[in-house]
Structure formats: structure tokens, C-alpha cells
């Protein structure tokens, strides 16, 4: 449908993941999280206090006139239903489940009943104040909810072939177009929380209806033209539901026209959804100025404001971006949803061109900042993904209240858990890509399974991230036509081999081969009907250093192995982790965890040091009491005693005894 | 007047400071700050915006019926006048100034006119709502203002011998006693901001009227008996002027009876004023349980919650204490007034017994956390005294808004500047002490000048803190009676000599002499009518380390020389100070600053390192672009390039070009 050559993401139905790492996580999403969320949405979790009841389905029943009652929950409560439905779509694409599908269909019928004659669909306004529809675009999340519903409808259509939900959301999209837009008499507004742009673009591709593309384009192009848009909107309506008066322009990314935005600012999830939509629109329209803006923003995020975990958003107060290179480990926000948004944004950039530096970041965010959001048992979730947790400070100290050391069960504002679910169940979208015009298939991530693409069927066996072996089998659909398989070779792989068609090449040599290697991808010509590709990467433990500009990591390093960031937990390393030091020449032992929650994972062991006070000779600064252990300041320098250190994958932290954690460790 | 042996602080009139370090600072206070504040109080500073006008004197004129108008300013605006008068008293004790004294007398007459028939004196309530008097003891600061007025009245009496102000404040004290107290029909309340206890105790000593001692004792003993006292008060009155509803018990130290308080909590100035009053009361009553509580709290502050600068209060939100050992350098509050309060508290403990560990802390706070509050020209002031300033973050980033890199001219809430003034002009109180019963004279600090004490006249020449030479001449008033001169030998002095009566002893040997040395003080018998004492201390540059429990100082050290903490400023060391490293074996050069604002001060120079990115070999974590300087994370380890480092006295930071600053430096 696009006018431009594009590395398309595959449809949900095209990919079946079968991978020792990812399949259990998809299963968890399908068998634990989705059913749990279904109960939450239906107020069937008795352990939740009344105040945290979701009421989301009941809101729809009330809006549909099936039940008496009041709206309850966040103004964007509807989006929980949308995200659940999107997760269900992914789940059904992975494995048909007629009972689940029937229940989802019933929810969709409920949406149809709650939909107003003009197509409007939002329970908050329908129940509470229909006269206020579309008057608080800044914070009332109508367009946000609609966007999520559109994404869910498209996914459900992709997964099941049923267009009932799609049609509902087309009517809502048309209602939005009827009410908001450039024409005289319409509201000239943009959404305060971007998302509808993504939904409209998906809807456009699912339906081919250009008006959805145009509306998305209008929202994106209109944004920031009037930086006072929300202040004016607030004045016009004269009431507040919540949020600010629109004075904080960067929070909602209306401080400048989108093509003029050079630095990522404001609420990080909003920013990511905007940039994702911008990149998507540029794909549809071939708008280079928009693509350029996307790349500038991408660089700003990933080269100045991103944590090593792929976490983004330094500032808790506005859940968003801060000062460049100022990346505090301990007061960080790094919302799970923001890292998911970064994955979305990366994915869209990869559709423009396969660029290893983008795919590497996507993988980094996925394996670390996203996965850390979910407990290993799928039963509890982090919003905030810190790089350092200090018992007695994190969760307590002002500025640290948001930093928890234990994943809560569920949230009243339940955005992160279903966002993880929809990402996990649609993983194939991120792992693969295809450019049908140029007959190139891309493997952006290593994920085992089967991809039924336009030009070939690809079967992959992957031992990533624990081991570096990836076997790819490509069977062309038309043996007579050329086909290229492009396999990402992560920047962090410096040793290993790539074999194809009987030839083996070292990774080092491969990187020198301009004919085979470009921008982080190996381009393998599939000349025969079937081609076997074998990628074997060494995955040594690496010490990673931050740019010296990063104050929080000065004099420190982090451990990575493959795409996995590791961290040090109190459970393995004792209290006061900041006292521990990694020696410059220490070697690492990689060991399989034998028991407990981390069973089967590879842990890193090394001989480190721990700073201690030289008790017998310590001269306190105040008072004459040599050796006084209670003194706060004194001389001489601390001594360092040997300490065995154990690092665990960052995504798995907080799954054992609650306690301190740190990613960055002092590096002597 | 006390029933117990006590190391009395001297009266203002007993000490004349004549010291190359302190005299210019006293002169600055007298000639710059006091006249400037006088203008502020009289609304004669045209450059101040209307909203920041003090109105303090006009408030008194209005309350006195001399002028029509409304109250303006903080609810505790009166205390600015009190602190100014106390500063004037100190100034007059240093140097008579009939014109200044006449102006102060006129202000005192104005207070008399504003005083109500029952003795009540507070312009806020007199002008705005006399019916609300004494109903918001939690936050309306009536007792706080009264306490400052009492302190000022006593100081003015000490300095001038005039009792007009003293009598005014006795009437206010009597009014407080008439209204608040244990008796039936009186208000059973305690002040939300402690201070009146100190004032009442001073008033008791100045007048000998035991009812003031009893009222102070009642306030102190009543405190914390009912932790809900302020919540109940708030419910009773049903209105709020400002502040919280009394639910935060620790903020005002009402969470437990004072003898049960083991950890310093809440607002740090309030806490210090309370502890000072507790220690003072214990002196008057010989109450060991109270003294024990003071020492427990002192230990908690100085051994778990104090910055190396003598700054206290880790938390900006409540301007107070936080978690033990969690001493962030960059988000610190460390209010100037809190360090002044620590000096007050220390002084009272020293009246109980001369303890070098207490006096060392007092000196540390005075030379660092207090003095840093004032610009070298006396024209601008810090509330907040950070140990690290990061351009683009400090003053900007959430949690850092309060951390300024430049001293503002004056404050609407002008508590710190006049507090510095009253401390500087009454320095003799802290430098000297005398126990008349035991015939011991104490030098707690090294400050040149003349002390006319009960048993001797002491003349001191001191080159502290720049050099370590102190010459003391003691002339006994009664040659036939024994006299001991107790000279503090700071814990940080490890090399040097003490000479007296023709005998010279090394400091090391001195510390082993149980007959001569006890708890950080050398006890020198003055057998002759006149005794000369010479203390010569080596003052090398010392690297100071924090307890390993202090996360913010892990792997770092600070430089001190004598009592002075040093810091590194951007002006000397370039941007991004966190990149700099002090080598383990680096030597230091002490050099006199030749020009600029720091002219004449001793600076420390050393050869250090600066962390840099290994540009040509740097492999970014994401993307294949070796040597890419813009990457945020990668390998190998940073390189370190030589960099000359210069450290300046902490108290003098922020007097040159605005920029970064740090006290703690990485220590390789």
C-alpha cells in the first residue's frame, strides 16, 4: 500500500515464535497475565481494594445502557480494555483459543453497544458528561483511548480475520474526523497524549482508507504550530479534570512544530508514541523532513538520554526526559512503557532502513528495560525500572518515592502490564521485516520460530541471549527469483563466525566485506531454493563504560553479556552495594543458576573488593578517638577486602529477597 | 546563677576579637550587612521588587498605631527585626557607634509602642487578627519571634547595659506565661518552631527570674508528650495560615517526648534550636536524663547525618534530616541556619564539659557550612550549601531547584543573613569559656583578641586557619589563686608543639600525657601571674574519607587543611568536575592566591587526572562505528589524561565565575 520501498513489519499471523527464551514468556503473557487482566477488568479479583477496582467493563456496560451506575476509574480507563484486546489478538495469533476468542468477541459487542450513534466511543464522557466531548484534548485521553482501540482492532483483524471491531473503530475514527480537523467549524486540536496517530495509521493500512492517513498527518503536522494550544483550550473550556493548565508545553511535545523538535522533551511515553507516529507517517508519505526530525530525536534519546538498560525518562515528576547526560541511577523513572515506546520507535525507523545501531538499541531496550517490568512469574510489574536501589532510601526519601524494590501486583493506572503483554505477543513484528520490492528479508532480532513471509518461509533456531548460536533456514517461495536475507550482527559481537552456502567467514572479516556487510547487517544472497545460515557469536562478559559526560557512571562500569545488562543484588552481594568494587583485571566466570527464581539463567561471578574502614588506625576528623568505628569522616583511606561478586541479568532483578541493587559498579 | 559547675560562655562585652581572619568578617557584618539589613527593614532598598519589600518596621508602626496600613511579609517577619537588633548588639559590643545605637533605641521604642497592654508583641496578629493569638502555635511563629526578641533583648542589655528592651521582652514573656502553660484555663501548647525556649533561658539568666526558666522547662518537657498536639490544635481552630495540618510529627519534633528522641528528625533548624535549649536547660537544672538525650542526638547528627562541611539537613522538602549515612552532595539542603544551630548546640554541650569532639565539630561547621552562607563581600547569601553543583542540573532538575550556584542578594524569608551576622558579632561566646568554680578558662576556638574573664585577662594572637600558630598570654586577676588554661588541640593536628612556662612538648607526646591532656584539650596550669602559651600546629593538606556507609562519598576523598574543607570549582578545573580524579600518591602544593576575589587565601594545587573517552578505539554498544565520540556506552575503559587540579576553601566557593563545584573527588 505504501508508495515507497519499505521494510515492512510482518503481520501477527505471519510469525510463529518458537524459542527457548521467548516462548515461555509469551506463554506467561497468554496464560497468566491476560487471564489475570481479564479478571481485573471484570472486577473479579477479590483481593483488590474497592478503590483499585478496574470497573472498566462495567463502564462499558453502563455506557451501553445495560447497567445503572457511575463511571469509575481513570479518565483513560477504556484503554485498559483496548490493550487487553490487543494482547488477546496477539495471543490468538500465537495459539487459537475459541473460548478466549468468544469472550473477546463479547467485549467487542459491548463496545458496539456503548458506541454512540455518531460513532463516538468513550465511556467516561458518555456516562459523565457527553456535552464535554473533545473539549479537553490535553488531558482527557479520548483520542488516546481511541488510538489504543484502533491498534487493538487492527491486531484483532490481523489475528482472527474478523472485522467487527475494525468497523467499530472506523466509525470512531470517522467521528474524530467529523469533529476535529482543519476545516471551518471543526475543533482545531491535537491530542495531549499522542497515540491516536499510531492507531489511525494502522487503521489506514488495515482498511486502505486514505482519510485515516490524512487525519494522522494533520494531527502530527498541526502539533506544536501553536505552543499555547492547550492553554487556550483550558481557558476556552474553563474547567479541569486533572493535569496542568497547558502551560507546560514540553510535557505534551507542543513546544515546537514536530520538525523543529531537536531534543526529546517532556513525558517520555507521549514522546515515544509521537516519534513512532512521525516515523510511520514518513514511511507512508516519503516525507524526508519528517524522517530527518525522527532521526535527530532518535539520536538525542539514544546518545544523550538513554540508560544502558534502554530505559528512558530521567525525571519522575513528569515521567520524562531531563538534562542530557544527566542519568541518575537511583532517582530514574525509566517507565516500562517508555522502553516499549522506544522499541516501537526503533521498529518504525527500521522500516525506513535496516540500521544496526537502531536495532541494537531495540534489542537492548527489549531484553532489559522492558523485560525488567515484569516479574518472572508474570504476576507483578514495575512501572519504574531503576539502575540502583538503596534500602531505606528508595521508595522513601523525597525524590525516591517512585523507586520500588518489589514489583506491585497491579496498578490502578495499569498501563505497563498490558503494554508488556501486547509487545510479547506481537514479538514477531520486531524480530522480522521484509522489503518485498527489493526482495530482502530482515532478522532484526534473534528469535526462534517460523516466518511465513511474502517471498520465503524462514525457520530460525536461536539460543539467544544465553548462547550465541543462531541457525536460519530460508526457503524461497519462487526459486527463480533472487532473495537476500539480512541478518543483524550486533555491534557487541566481535568474535564469531557466519556461515552460509558452505562458506564461513569470521565476524571480523565480515565487517570488512562491503559487499556482505552494511550498517550492522550481513546481507546473504539466497541463490538456491533453500539456504542455511549459521551465526555463531562468542558472548563474553563485557565491561561497558559510559561516556565521561555521564556523571552517574563516572569511575564505574556495567557488565553485559550479549544483549543482557547484568546487575548486582543484595541477595548475592550483601548490603551497601556501593562499597563493592570490580578489579581492573578481574576475570569472570559464567555459571548456570541452579535453584530459585533465577534457575537456569547464566550468572556472572567474579572476585571483587569491598571498601571497609581501617578500624584500628582510623583517626576521626572530630575528637581524639583513634580507631573509632562510628566516626563519619577521617583518615587514612579505606581498606579493600576481597569479596566474591555475583551479577544477575538485570531483567531478572527483584525476583528474590527484597534488597539493594545496582547496575553500575565502581571499577578500580 | 547556675547551681551546677558550668563552663560559662562569656558575655558579649567580655571579648574583643582582634584576628586577621575574623576581624575583617566582623567588620563586614558591621559595616555592610547590618546597614544593608537596616535599609531592607525600612524598605529603603529601591532595587527590591515590591513583593520582596520587607515592611518589617512598617508592620511595627502600623501595630503601634503610628501608621495606617496592612501587615505585609511572612508571618515571622518580626523576627527579622529581632535578629537585626541582636546583630546590632553584637556590633555595639565590638565597637560603640552612638548613631547606630540611637537608631536601634528608636526601633526598641517602636516595639514598646506596638506592645499591647497585656504585654503581647507580634505585629502579624496585632494588625490582622488579634482574636487568633496563640491558636496556631504550630506554624504562626509567635513564640519563635518572641524567642528571637528575647535573645536580642538580652544581647542588647549585655552590650549596652540598657534594660528598656529587656523589660519589653519580660512583659511579652509574662504574657506567654499568662496564656500558655500547665495550669487549668491556659493553652497547653508548645511552639511549632522552637526558639522561645532559648530566649526564655537567656532571659532567665539576664534577669534571674525563675518563672522564665520554669516556662522554658515546661515547653521542653511538654514537647512530644502528645504527638497529636498540632493535629488537635489545627482541628480546634479550623483554619490554616500556612504549613501542614500537624500530621507530620517529626517535622516539629513532637513525635516523642524529648528524652525519648534518639535520632535527629524533621526540620533541622527547629531541631537544632530544640536541642540547644535542651542542653541549656540541662545546664540550669542538672538534669542528666536531658543531657543524655542531647548527647544521643548530638551523636546521631554528627556521626550519621552531618556533611563534612558541618552542613546538616539532607532533605530539601522539609529542610531537614533524612536517612542516616545518606548524604547526597548534590540535592543536599544544609541550610546556613542549620549549621549555625549546630554551633549553638555544640556551644551548650561545651558548657557541660569541654570535649574536643564537640568543639571540633563546632569549628568545622563555623569555618565551612556557616561561612559559605555569606559572599566574601557580605552582599549576598546562600540558604543552601551544596557539596556539588552541576551546571544545567543544579537549580533546574527536579529535586535540585533549591541548589543555587550563586548567592542571591537577599531573601524574602531572610533568616540566614542576619543569623550569620549575629553569630559573627558574638564570636567570642564560641571561642572562649570559663568555669569560675573550677577556675578553668577554655579556648574552644583559635581567635585572636582579648578576653576579660572573671579570673584572668587572656590575650591571643592567632594565625588560624591559614597557619597553625597561636600565642596565648594569660594574666591572672588574683596571682595567688590557681588557674588552668584549657586549649583545644584539634583532632586533625597530629604534628606540632605546645610550649608553656619554658617547656615544649610535641603534640604526639602531649596526647599521651594524661595529666595534661583530656578529651581534646591541653590543660595548662598557670602558676605564675602571667603565663605565655605557644601552640604551633602543622597544617598539612589532608585527604579525608567518609565512612564506607556514605554512598555519596564511595571511592572519593575530600581535601582539608586545618579546619578548612576545600572544594574544586569549574573556574579552576574546567567543566564536568566528576571526570577529575585525584591520584593516590599525588602531592599537594599550598599556594597563596594572588588575585581576584580569593586574593590572599591559600589554595591547594595538585596533579590529577581527567577521564576521557578513548576516541579512536571506542566501540559503541549500539551500532558499528568504532571511535564514534557521540556514543553513550561502549568499550574499552576510559583513558585518563593529566590535569592540574586546584582546590579552594569551601567557604569561598561561588565568589568567581558561576559554574560547577564539588567537595568530594574521585580518588584513584
Tab-separated table of C-alpha atoms in Angstrom, chain B residues 77-424:
chain	number	residue	atom	x	y	z
B	77	UNK	CA	8.525	38.970	59.721
B	78	UNK	CA	9.084	40.406	63.228
B	79	UNK	CA	11.992	38.040	63.743
B	80	UNK	CA	13.985	39.925	61.092
B	81	UNK	CA	13.855	42.979	63.323
B	82	UNK	CA	14.841	40.861	66.303
B	83	UNK	CA	17.843	39.369	64.544
B	84	UNK	CA	18.907	42.774	63.306
B	85	UNK	CA	18.761	44.128	66.855
B	86	UNK	CA	20.781	41.162	68.095
B	87	UNK	CA	23.342	41.834	65.370
B	88	UNK	CA	23.412	45.486	66.379
B	89	UNK	CA	24.015	44.463	69.982
B	90	UNK	CA	26.976	42.368	68.877
B	91	UNK	CA	28.226	45.189	66.733
B	92	UNK	CA	27.987	47.708	69.575
B	93	UNK	CA	29.844	45.300	71.835
B	94	UNK	CA	32.627	45.201	69.261
B	95	UNK	CA	32.643	48.925	68.652
B	96	UNK	CA	30.438	51.651	70.084
B	97	UNK	CA	28.526	53.573	67.444
B	98	UNK	CA	26.267	56.170	69.052
B	99	UNK	CA	24.328	56.875	65.846
B	100	UNK	CA	23.586	53.187	65.296
B	101	UNK	CA	22.700	52.775	68.950
B	102	UNK	CA	20.309	55.707	68.746
B	103	UNK	CA	18.585	54.208	65.701
B	104	UNK	CA	18.343	50.848	67.480
B	105	UNK	CA	16.898	52.586	70.534
B	106	UNK	CA	14.266	54.169	68.332
B	107	UNK	CA	13.318	50.746	66.955
B	108	UNK	CA	13.098	49.483	70.524
B	109	UNK	CA	10.776	52.377	71.385
B	110	UNK	CA	8.691	51.366	68.410
B	111	UNK	CA	8.446	47.837	69.830
B	112	UNK	CA	7.279	49.352	73.099
B	113	UNK	CA	4.566	51.258	71.254
B	114	UNK	CA	3.494	48.156	69.342
B	115	UNK	CA	3.318	46.126	72.508
B	116	UNK	CA	-0.232	45.503	73.686
B	117	UNK	CA	-1.493	46.341	77.174
B	118	UNK	CA	-1.087	42.732	78.287
B	119	UNK	CA	2.488	42.611	77.056
B	120	UNK	CA	1.707	40.814	73.809
B	121	UNK	CA	4.083	41.707	70.995
B	122	UNK	CA	3.606	40.394	67.482
B	123	UNK	CA	2.653	42.583	64.555
B	124	UNK	CA	1.018	39.890	62.446
B	125	UNK	CA	-1.670	39.067	64.966
B	126	UNK	CA	-1.963	42.572	66.358
B	127	UNK	CA	-2.682	44.017	62.924
B	128	UNK	CA	-4.552	41.193	61.254
B	129	UNK	CA	-6.362	39.055	63.772
B	130	UNK	CA	-5.788	39.665	67.464
B	131	UNK	CA	-8.540	37.179	68.237
B	132	UNK	CA	-6.363	34.400	66.801
B	133	UNK	CA	-3.407	34.964	69.104
B	134	UNK	CA	-1.760	31.763	70.344
B	135	UNK	CA	-4.140	29.499	68.389
B	136	UNK	CA	-1.666	28.343	65.750
B	137	UNK	CA	1.427	27.654	67.764
B	138	UNK	CA	2.404	25.105	65.160
B	139	UNK	CA	3.175	27.407	62.250
B	140	UNK	CA	2.379	31.003	63.162
B	141	UNK	CA	5.756	31.598	64.773
B	142	UNK	CA	4.554	33.959	67.548
B	143	UNK	CA	6.696	32.170	70.094
B	144	UNK	CA	9.549	31.930	67.612
B	145	UNK	CA	9.531	35.687	67.072
B	146	UNK	CA	9.253	36.252	70.794
B	147	UNK	CA	12.245	33.992	71.383
B	148	UNK	CA	14.381	35.932	68.930
B	149	UNK	CA	13.274	39.200	70.508
B	150	UNK	CA	14.254	37.836	73.937
B	151	UNK	CA	17.677	36.814	72.655
B	152	UNK	CA	18.101	40.241	71.087
B	153	UNK	CA	16.961	41.999	74.252
B	154	UNK	CA	19.453	40.056	76.364
B	155	UNK	CA	22.259	40.755	73.898
B	156	UNK	CA	21.369	44.435	73.808
B	157	UNK	CA	21.416	44.508	77.583
B	158	UNK	CA	24.800	42.764	77.638
B	159	UNK	CA	26.246	45.113	75.054
B	160	UNK	CA	24.818	48.441	76.206
B	161	UNK	CA	23.702	47.915	79.774
B	162	UNK	CA	20.299	49.383	78.841
B	163	UNK	CA	17.334	47.378	80.069
B	164	UNK	CA	14.493	49.027	78.103
B	165	UNK	CA	14.320	46.204	75.520
B	166	UNK	CA	14.806	43.593	78.236
B	167	UNK	CA	11.795	44.959	80.125
B	168	UNK	CA	9.674	44.906	76.984
B	169	UNK	CA	10.511	41.281	76.450
B	170	UNK	CA	9.927	40.389	80.079
B	171	UNK	CA	6.388	41.713	79.605
B	172	UNK	CA	5.978	39.548	76.483
B	173	UNK	CA	7.421	36.560	78.327
B	174	UNK	CA	4.961	37.176	81.127
B	175	UNK	CA	2.151	37.400	78.604
B	176	UNK	CA	3.204	33.995	77.227
B	177	UNK	CA	3.305	32.569	80.741
B	178	UNK	CA	-0.139	34.036	81.424
B	179	UNK	CA	-1.598	32.388	78.344
B	180	UNK	CA	0.275	29.121	77.864
B	181	UNK	CA	1.176	26.611	80.473
B	182	UNK	CA	0.146	23.616	82.518
B	183	UNK	CA	-2.460	25.404	84.644
B	184	UNK	CA	-6.176	24.984	84.151
B	185	UNK	CA	-7.551	27.535	81.712
B	186	UNK	CA	-4.269	28.101	79.943
B	187	UNK	CA	-3.384	26.841	76.497
B	188	UNK	CA	-1.478	23.556	76.725
B	189	UNK	CA	0.731	24.154	73.736
B	190	UNK	CA	4.296	24.066	72.513
B	191	UNK	CA	5.899	26.104	69.743
B	192	UNK	CA	5.987	24.537	66.270
B	193	UNK	CA	9.295	26.245	65.611
B	194	UNK	CA	11.446	26.029	68.691
B	195	UNK	CA	13.323	29.178	69.709
B	196	UNK	CA	11.354	30.702	72.579
B	197	UNK	CA	12.945	28.142	74.914
B	198	UNK	CA	16.400	29.572	74.118
B	199	UNK	CA	15.066	33.097	74.564
B	200	UNK	CA	13.407	32.313	77.895
B	201	UNK	CA	16.566	30.682	79.231
B	202	UNK	CA	18.617	33.729	78.239
B	203	UNK	CA	16.014	35.969	79.818
B	204	UNK	CA	16.194	33.890	82.985
B	205	UNK	CA	19.961	34.308	83.166
B	206	UNK	CA	19.770	38.036	82.401
B	207	UNK	CA	17.052	38.715	84.988
B	208	UNK	CA	17.303	35.911	87.494
B	209	UNK	CA	13.532	35.447	87.279
B	210	UNK	CA	12.886	31.758	87.784
B	211	UNK	CA	9.491	31.849	86.075
B	212	UNK	CA	11.281	32.130	82.708
B	213	UNK	CA	13.348	29.042	83.487
B	214	UNK	CA	10.177	27.220	84.500
B	215	UNK	CA	8.341	28.221	81.344
B	216	UNK	CA	11.258	27.073	79.160
B	217	UNK	CA	11.366	23.809	81.088
B	218	UNK	CA	7.653	23.336	80.641
B	219	UNK	CA	7.823	23.893	76.874
B	220	UNK	CA	10.696	21.419	76.575
B	221	UNK	CA	9.242	18.767	78.862
B	222	UNK	CA	5.774	19.039	77.373
B	223	UNK	CA	7.064	18.590	73.835
B	224	UNK	CA	6.209	15.238	72.292
B	225	UNK	CA	4.117	14.039	75.197
B	226	UNK	CA	1.167	14.307	72.866
B	227	UNK	CA	2.365	13.607	69.318
B	228	UNK	CA	-1.031	14.695	68.017
B	229	UNK	CA	-0.783	18.100	69.650
B	230	UNK	CA	-0.666	20.055	66.394
B	231	UNK	CA	-3.315	17.976	64.674
B	232	UNK	CA	-5.607	18.654	67.593
B	233	UNK	CA	-4.667	22.335	67.570
B	234	UNK	CA	-5.470	22.537	63.860
B	235	UNK	CA	-8.832	20.860	64.336
B	236	UNK	CA	-9.637	23.134	67.238
B	237	UNK	CA	-9.013	26.345	65.348
B	238	UNK	CA	-10.372	25.185	61.972
B	239	UNK	CA	-8.232	27.475	59.804
B	240	UNK	CA	-4.802	27.367	58.228
B	241	UNK	CA	-2.464	30.193	57.565
B	242	UNK	CA	0.190	28.007	56.028
B	243	UNK	CA	2.123	24.865	56.810
B	244	UNK	CA	0.698	21.428	57.206
B	245	UNK	CA	-2.142	20.148	59.320
B	246	UNK	CA	0.141	18.943	62.053
B	247	UNK	CA	0.167	15.401	60.737
B	248	UNK	CA	3.904	15.476	60.177
B	249	UNK	CA	5.018	14.998	63.747
B	250	UNK	CA	8.720	14.671	63.150
B	251	UNK	CA	8.911	17.945	61.230
B	252	UNK	CA	8.341	19.801	64.506
B	253	UNK	CA	9.962	17.197	66.772
B	254	UNK	CA	6.718	16.353	68.568
B	255	UNK	CA	6.835	12.671	67.591
B	256	UNK	CA	8.122	11.628	71.013
B	257	UNK	CA	8.931	13.172	74.384
B	258	UNK	CA	12.292	14.889	74.036
B	259	UNK	CA	14.091	12.418	76.279
B	260	UNK	CA	12.897	9.577	74.040
B	261	UNK	CA	14.145	11.143	70.811
B	262	UNK	CA	17.161	9.177	69.657
B	263	UNK	CA	17.527	10.315	66.059
B	264	UNK	CA	17.562	13.831	64.703
B	265	UNK	CA	14.441	14.212	62.619
B	266	UNK	CA	12.418	16.840	60.851
B	267	UNK	CA	13.271	20.451	60.111
B	268	UNK	CA	16.933	20.831	61.005
B	269	UNK	CA	16.891	24.420	62.283
B	270	UNK	CA	13.936	23.626	64.521
B	271	UNK	CA	15.735	20.516	65.737
B	272	UNK	CA	18.957	22.401	66.476
B	273	UNK	CA	17.143	25.121	68.399
B	274	UNK	CA	15.336	22.486	70.426
B	275	UNK	CA	18.495	20.548	71.218
B	276	UNK	CA	20.304	23.776	72.117
B	277	UNK	CA	17.526	24.649	74.527
B	278	UNK	CA	17.524	21.119	75.960
B	279	UNK	CA	21.259	21.282	76.596
B	280	UNK	CA	20.852	24.745	78.096
B	281	UNK	CA	18.027	23.633	80.370
B	282	UNK	CA	20.056	20.624	81.488
B	283	UNK	CA	22.809	23.060	82.490
B	284	UNK	CA	20.409	25.032	84.630
B	285	UNK	CA	18.672	22.071	86.221
B	286	UNK	CA	21.414	19.454	86.270
B	287	UNK	CA	19.018	17.076	84.565
B	288	UNK	CA	21.147	14.132	83.469
B	289	UNK	CA	18.377	12.414	81.519
B	290	UNK	CA	18.013	15.525	79.393
B	291	UNK	CA	21.753	15.819	78.911
B	292	UNK	CA	21.892	12.170	77.918
B	293	UNK	CA	19.205	12.759	75.306
B	294	UNK	CA	21.206	15.720	73.984
B	295	UNK	CA	24.333	13.616	73.638
B	296	UNK	CA	22.427	10.840	71.880
B	297	UNK	CA	21.008	13.348	69.433
B	298	UNK	CA	24.408	15.017	69.018
B	299	UNK	CA	25.952	11.662	68.151
B	300	UNK	CA	23.192	10.889	65.706
B	301	UNK	CA	23.658	14.214	63.959
B	302	UNK	CA	27.423	14.312	63.872
B	303	UNK	CA	28.118	10.629	63.363
B	304	UNK	CA	25.389	9.718	60.900
B	305	UNK	CA	23.785	12.779	59.342
B	306	UNK	CA	26.360	15.545	59.081
B	307	UNK	CA	28.161	16.626	55.942
B	308	UNK	CA	31.912	17.085	56.090
B	309	UNK	CA	31.250	20.818	55.881
B	310	UNK	CA	29.271	20.751	59.111
B	311	UNK	CA	26.179	21.133	56.969
B	312	UNK	CA	23.076	19.349	58.202
B	313	UNK	CA	19.704	18.588	56.656
B	314	UNK	CA	19.805	16.226	53.682
B	315	UNK	CA	16.252	16.838	52.564
B	316	UNK	CA	15.066	19.960	50.796
B	317	UNK	CA	11.381	19.116	51.029
B	318	UNK	CA	11.287	19.586	54.799
B	319	UNK	CA	14.590	21.438	55.114
B	320	UNK	CA	15.756	18.733	57.419
B	321	UNK	CA	17.094	15.380	58.368
B	322	UNK	CA	16.837	12.225	56.323
B	323	UNK	CA	18.186	8.712	56.380
B	324	UNK	CA	21.365	8.015	58.270
B	325	UNK	CA	24.516	7.969	56.145
B	326	UNK	CA	22.546	9.020	53.073
B	327	UNK	CA	24.282	12.313	52.453
B	328	UNK	CA	23.786	13.331	48.848
B	329	UNK	CA	26.200	16.057	47.808
B	330	UNK	CA	24.036	17.468	45.071
B	331	UNK	CA	20.482	17.542	46.436
B	332	UNK	CA	21.578	18.435	49.969
B	333	UNK	CA	19.836	21.216	51.867
B	334	UNK	CA	22.443	22.087	54.529
B	335	UNK	CA	20.861	25.389	55.390
B	336	UNK	CA	23.235	28.017	56.690
B	337	UNK	CA	20.954	28.498	59.718
B	338	UNK	CA	21.097	24.783	60.489
B	339	UNK	CA	24.895	24.859	60.687
B	340	UNK	CA	24.564	27.937	62.878
B	341	UNK	CA	22.151	25.943	65.022
B	342	UNK	CA	24.726	23.155	65.219
B	343	UNK	CA	27.240	25.724	66.503
B	344	UNK	CA	24.698	26.804	69.143
B	345	UNK	CA	24.090	23.204	70.178
B	346	UNK	CA	27.822	22.481	70.322
B	347	UNK	CA	28.374	25.574	72.442
B	348	UNK	CA	25.835	24.433	75.007
B	349	UNK	CA	27.369	20.952	75.195
B	350	UNK	CA	30.757	22.563	75.750
B	351	UNK	CA	29.288	24.343	78.726
B	352	UNK	CA	28.598	20.931	80.207
B	353	UNK	CA	32.096	19.694	79.582
B	354	UNK	CA	34.965	20.578	77.305
B	355	UNK	CA	35.001	17.851	74.708
B	356	UNK	CA	37.228	18.201	71.685
B	357	UNK	CA	34.971	16.059	69.531
B	358	UNK	CA	32.206	18.616	70.099
B	359	UNK	CA	34.420	21.662	69.662
B	360	UNK	CA	35.973	20.168	66.522
B	361	UNK	CA	32.510	19.872	65.005
B	362	UNK	CA	31.699	23.420	66.086
B	363	UNK	CA	34.819	24.691	64.338
B	364	UNK	CA	34.097	22.555	61.282
B	365	UNK	CA	30.592	23.974	60.946
B	366	UNK	CA	31.751	27.529	61.558
B	367	UNK	CA	34.591	27.582	59.024
B	368	UNK	CA	32.687	25.721	56.345
B	369	UNK	CA	28.904	25.309	56.417
B	370	UNK	CA	28.301	28.662	58.147
B	371	UNK	CA	30.832	30.884	56.396
B	372	UNK	CA	29.892	29.536	52.970
B	373	UNK	CA	26.496	31.110	53.551
B	374	UNK	CA	27.915	34.588	53.006
B	375	UNK	CA	29.521	36.030	49.896
B	376	UNK	CA	33.043	37.297	50.620
B	377	UNK	CA	31.833	40.856	50.116
B	378	UNK	CA	28.980	40.385	52.604
B	379	UNK	CA	26.437	41.320	49.984
B	380	UNK	CA	24.730	38.057	49.151
B	381	UNK	CA	23.839	34.847	50.924
B	382	UNK	CA	23.185	31.148	50.486
B	383	UNK	CA	20.417	29.344	52.303
B	384	UNK	CA	21.522	26.054	50.818
B	385	UNK	CA	25.140	24.953	50.926
B	386	UNK	CA	25.661	22.101	48.481
B	387	UNK	CA	28.739	19.901	48.230
B	388	UNK	CA	28.311	19.519	44.492
B	389	UNK	CA	26.937	21.856	41.878
B	390	UNK	CA	26.265	20.694	38.334
B	391	UNK	CA	25.575	23.369	35.723
B	392	UNK	CA	22.352	22.608	33.900
B	393	UNK	CA	21.147	20.389	36.727
B	394	UNK	CA	21.521	22.308	39.995
B	395	UNK	CA	18.756	24.852	40.287
B	396	UNK	CA	16.895	23.221	37.389
B	397	UNK	CA	16.383	19.462	37.671
B	398	UNK	CA	13.514	18.348	39.919
B	399	UNK	CA	14.951	17.832	43.363
B	400	UNK	CA	17.727	20.287	42.599
B	401	UNK	CA	15.719	23.503	42.301
B	402	UNK	CA	16.890	24.753	45.668
B	403	UNK	CA	20.591	24.285	44.901
B	404	UNK	CA	21.889	27.584	43.584
B	405	UNK	CA	25.341	28.220	42.212
B	406	UNK	CA	25.267	31.916	43.014
B	407	UNK	CA	24.334	33.614	46.262
B	408	UNK	CA	21.167	35.695	45.935
B	409	UNK	CA	21.224	39.273	47.187
B	410	UNK	CA	18.628	38.889	49.905
B	411	UNK	CA	15.655	36.718	50.645
B	412	UNK	CA	12.015	37.421	51.331
B	413	UNK	CA	12.456	34.826	54.081
B	414	UNK	CA	15.619	36.465	55.365
B	415	UNK	CA	16.534	34.092	58.158
B	416	UNK	CA	20.074	33.161	57.165
B	417	UNK	CA	21.822	36.517	56.584
B	418	UNK	CA	21.054	38.025	59.998
B	419	UNK	CA	21.760	34.693	61.647
B	420	UNK	CA	25.284	34.822	60.169
B	421	UNK	CA	25.599	38.376	61.450
B	422	UNK	CA	24.579	37.586	64.998
B	423	UNK	CA	26.972	34.649	65.060
B	424	UNK	CA	29.898	36.651	63.684
